[in-house]
Each structure stands twice: as C-alpha cells, then as structure tokens.
mmCIF file of C-alpha atoms in Angstrom:
data_model
loop_
_atom_site.group_PDB
_atom_site.id
_atom_site.type_symbol
_atom_site.label_atom_id
_atom_site.label_comp_id
_atom_site.label_asym_id
_atom_site.label_seq_id
_atom_site.Cartn_x
_atom_site.Cartn_y
_atom_site.Cartn_z
ATOM 1 C CA MET U 5 79.316 -88.321 72.088
ATOM 2 C CA ALA U 6 76.472 -86.282 70.642
ATOM 3 C CA ARG U 7 75.208 -83.292 72.603
ATOM 4 C CA ASN U 8 71.711 -84.817 72.714
ATOM 5 C CA ALA U 9 72.865 -88.035 74.361
ATOM 6 C CA LEU U 10 73.248 -88.949 78.023
ATOM 7 C CA PRO U 11 75.851 -91.594 78.874
ATOM 8 C CA VAL U 12 75.097 -93.672 81.989
ATOM 9 C CA GLU U 13 77.732 -95.971 83.482
ATOM 10 C CA ASN U 14 77.453 -98.364 86.395
ATOM 11 C CA SER U 15 80.675 -97.926 88.363
ATOM 12 C CA GLY U 16 79.241 -99.791 91.354
ATOM 13 C CA THR U 17 79.363 -103.426 92.348
ATOM 14 C CA SER U 18 75.672 -104.329 91.966
ATOM 15 C CA PRO U 19 73.095 -104.002 89.160
ATOM 16 C CA LEU U 20 71.859 -100.464 88.457
ATOM 17 C CA CYS U 21 68.368 -99.693 87.165
ATOM 18 C CA LEU U 22 68.053 -96.992 84.510
ATOM 19 C CA PHE U 23 64.435 -95.800 84.483
ATOM 20 C CA VAL U 24 63.402 -93.687 81.466
ATOM 21 C CA GLU U 25 60.274 -91.636 82.047
ATOM 22 C CA PRO U 26 57.420 -90.871 81.537
ATOM 23 C CA TYR U 27 56.581 -94.544 80.922
ATOM 24 C CA GLY U 28 58.904 -96.031 83.554
ATOM 25 C CA GLU U 29 60.835 -98.157 81.069
ATOM 26 C CA ASP U 30 63.607 -100.030 82.865
ATOM 27 C CA TYR U 31 67.049 -101.054 81.618
ATOM 28 C CA TRP U 32 69.504 -102.796 83.948
ATOM 29 C CA LEU U 33 73.241 -102.193 83.852
ATOM 30 C CA ALA U 34 75.679 -104.755 85.216
ATOM 31 C CA PRO U 35 78.721 -103.410 87.077
ATOM 32 C CA GLY U 36 81.112 -101.784 84.588
ATOM 33 C CA GLU U 37 78.472 -101.542 81.851
ATOM 34 C CA ALA U 38 77.550 -98.309 80.043
ATOM 35 C CA PHE U 39 74.393 -97.304 78.142
ATOM 36 C CA THR U 40 73.421 -94.115 76.319
ATOM 37 C CA VAL U 41 69.980 -92.482 76.371
ATOM 38 C CA LYS U 42 69.053 -90.314 73.384
ATOM 39 C CA PRO U 43 66.030 -89.078 71.459
ATOM 40 C CA ASP U 44 64.853 -91.354 68.679
ATOM 41 C CA GLY U 45 64.660 -88.487 66.185
ATOM 42 C CA GLU U 46 67.270 -86.058 64.917
ATOM 43 C CA GLY U 47 67.213 -82.295 65.222
ATOM 44 C CA ILE U 48 65.599 -82.122 68.672
ATOM 45 C CA ASP U 49 67.398 -80.075 71.319
ATOM 46 C CA VAL U 50 66.998 -82.371 74.327
ATOM 47 C CA TRP U 51 67.809 -81.522 77.915
ATOM 48 C CA PHE U 52 68.020 -84.333 80.430
ATOM 49 C CA SER U 53 66.794 -84.292 83.990
ATOM 50 C CA THR U 54 68.109 -87.034 86.273
ATOM 51 C CA TYR U 55 67.017 -88.275 89.671
ATOM 52 C CA VAL U 56 69.310 -90.624 91.556
ATOM 53 C CA SER U 57 68.447 -92.999 94.365
ATOM 54 C CA GLN U 58 70.111 -96.122 95.662
ATOM 55 C CA ASP U 59 70.599 -98.541 92.750
ATOM 56 C CA CYS U 60 68.400 -96.473 90.379
ATOM 57 C CA ILE U 61 68.677 -93.496 88.035
ATOM 58 C CA ALA U 62 65.499 -91.987 86.570
ATOM 59 C CA VAL U 63 65.837 -89.875 83.423
ATOM 60 C CA TRP U 64 63.417 -87.439 81.794
ATOM 61 C CA LEU U 65 64.020 -85.990 78.322
ATOM 62 C CA TYR U 66 62.690 -82.471 77.685
ATOM 63 C CA GLU U 67 62.640 -80.626 74.377
ATOM 64 C CA ASP U 68 64.512 -77.322 74.750
ATOM 65 C CA GLY U 69 64.588 -77.884 78.527
ATOM 66 C CA ASP U 70 60.852 -77.200 78.793
ATOM 67 C CA PRO U 71 59.258 -79.631 81.313
ATOM 68 C CA ALA U 72 55.935 -79.240 79.496
ATOM 69 C CA ARG U 73 57.531 -80.711 76.342
ATOM 70 C CA VAL U 74 58.486 -84.262 77.318
ATOM 71 C CA VAL U 75 60.272 -86.229 74.587
ATOM 72 C CA LEU U 76 58.383 -89.521 74.363
ATOM 73 C CA ASP U 77 60.369 -91.217 71.586
ATOM 74 C CA HIS U 78 63.783 -92.229 72.851
ATOM 75 C CA LYS U 79 66.217 -95.094 72.637
ATOM 76 C CA VAL U 80 68.729 -96.667 74.956
ATOM 77 C CA VAL U 81 71.823 -98.187 73.340
ATOM 78 C CA ASP U 82 74.690 -100.217 74.724
ATOM 79 C CA ALA U 83 78.418 -99.501 74.254
ATOM 80 C CA ASN U 84 78.253 -101.139 70.787
ATOM 81 C CA GLY U 85 75.369 -98.897 69.665
ATOM 82 C CA ILE U 86 72.806 -101.715 69.805
ATOM 83 C CA SER U 87 69.291 -100.550 70.759
ATOM 84 C CA LEU U 88 67.994 -102.207 73.913
ATOM 85 C CA ASP U 89 64.443 -103.207 74.785
ATOM 86 C CA CYS U 90 62.614 -102.220 77.944
ATOM 87 C CA GLY U 91 63.372 -104.767 80.656
ATOM 88 C CA HIS U 92 66.904 -105.403 79.377
ATOM 89 C CA GLN U 93 68.671 -107.612 81.971
ATOM 90 C CA ARG U 94 65.819 -107.129 84.470
ATOM 91 C CA PRO U 95 66.507 -109.322 87.516
ATOM 92 C CA ARG U 96 64.142 -112.229 88.064
ATOM 93 C CA ARG U 97 61.796 -111.995 91.019
ATOM 94 C CA PRO U 98 62.693 -114.242 93.934
ATOM 95 C CA ALA U 99 60.503 -117.348 94.210
ATOM 96 C CA GLY U 100 57.280 -116.617 96.070
ATOM 97 C CA SER U 101 57.354 -112.859 95.401
ATOM 98 C CA GLU U 102 54.978 -112.879 92.423
ATOM 99 C CA PRO U 103 51.712 -110.983 92.888
ATOM 100 C CA ILE U 104 48.623 -113.075 93.576
#
C-alpha cells in the first residue's frame, strides 16, 4: 500500500458510507468490502484526517498535513484497483421519502 493512500474496510454488518470532503462525495461499502482513498496525482505528500460516526467515515485529504491546502483531486478504488464513481452502491431512498 502506498504511503499516500488510505485503506477503508467495512468490518461491520451493515452498509458503511465513506464521505470524501470537501465536496461530500459518497461511496458505500458493503460488509466485508474494502476501498482505498488516494490523491489523483503523483508526488503529493497527502495526510488524511478522518471523522467517524455511526455508519459513516468522513475523510479529508491535506497536502503536507496543512488544513489550508485541501487536496481536491482524489480517487476511490475498490480492492481490484477499479476507480469508483460518487454514489457507488448508494442505498435507494425508501418509498415516500423523496423531497417535494
């Protein structure tokens, strides 16, 4: 695993939301699934900041650990190295819960 990569694994029994900031992009991990968050470019020294709540992990990427230097270009890949799109495996809203 590269130093500038953050592995995230869902070892629970329910879906886990991985939120990548600052845009709030969501990627959903099924139980037992693992993703990796990393900068899209090479040669950037990225530090990760994580915030954990029930069923959700939020991740910020900072260049050189400086919170004023947010890394905007990132990618999330699955265990096979395939890049995932925002909303990957997002649960469907229950019927009747759509905004009016």
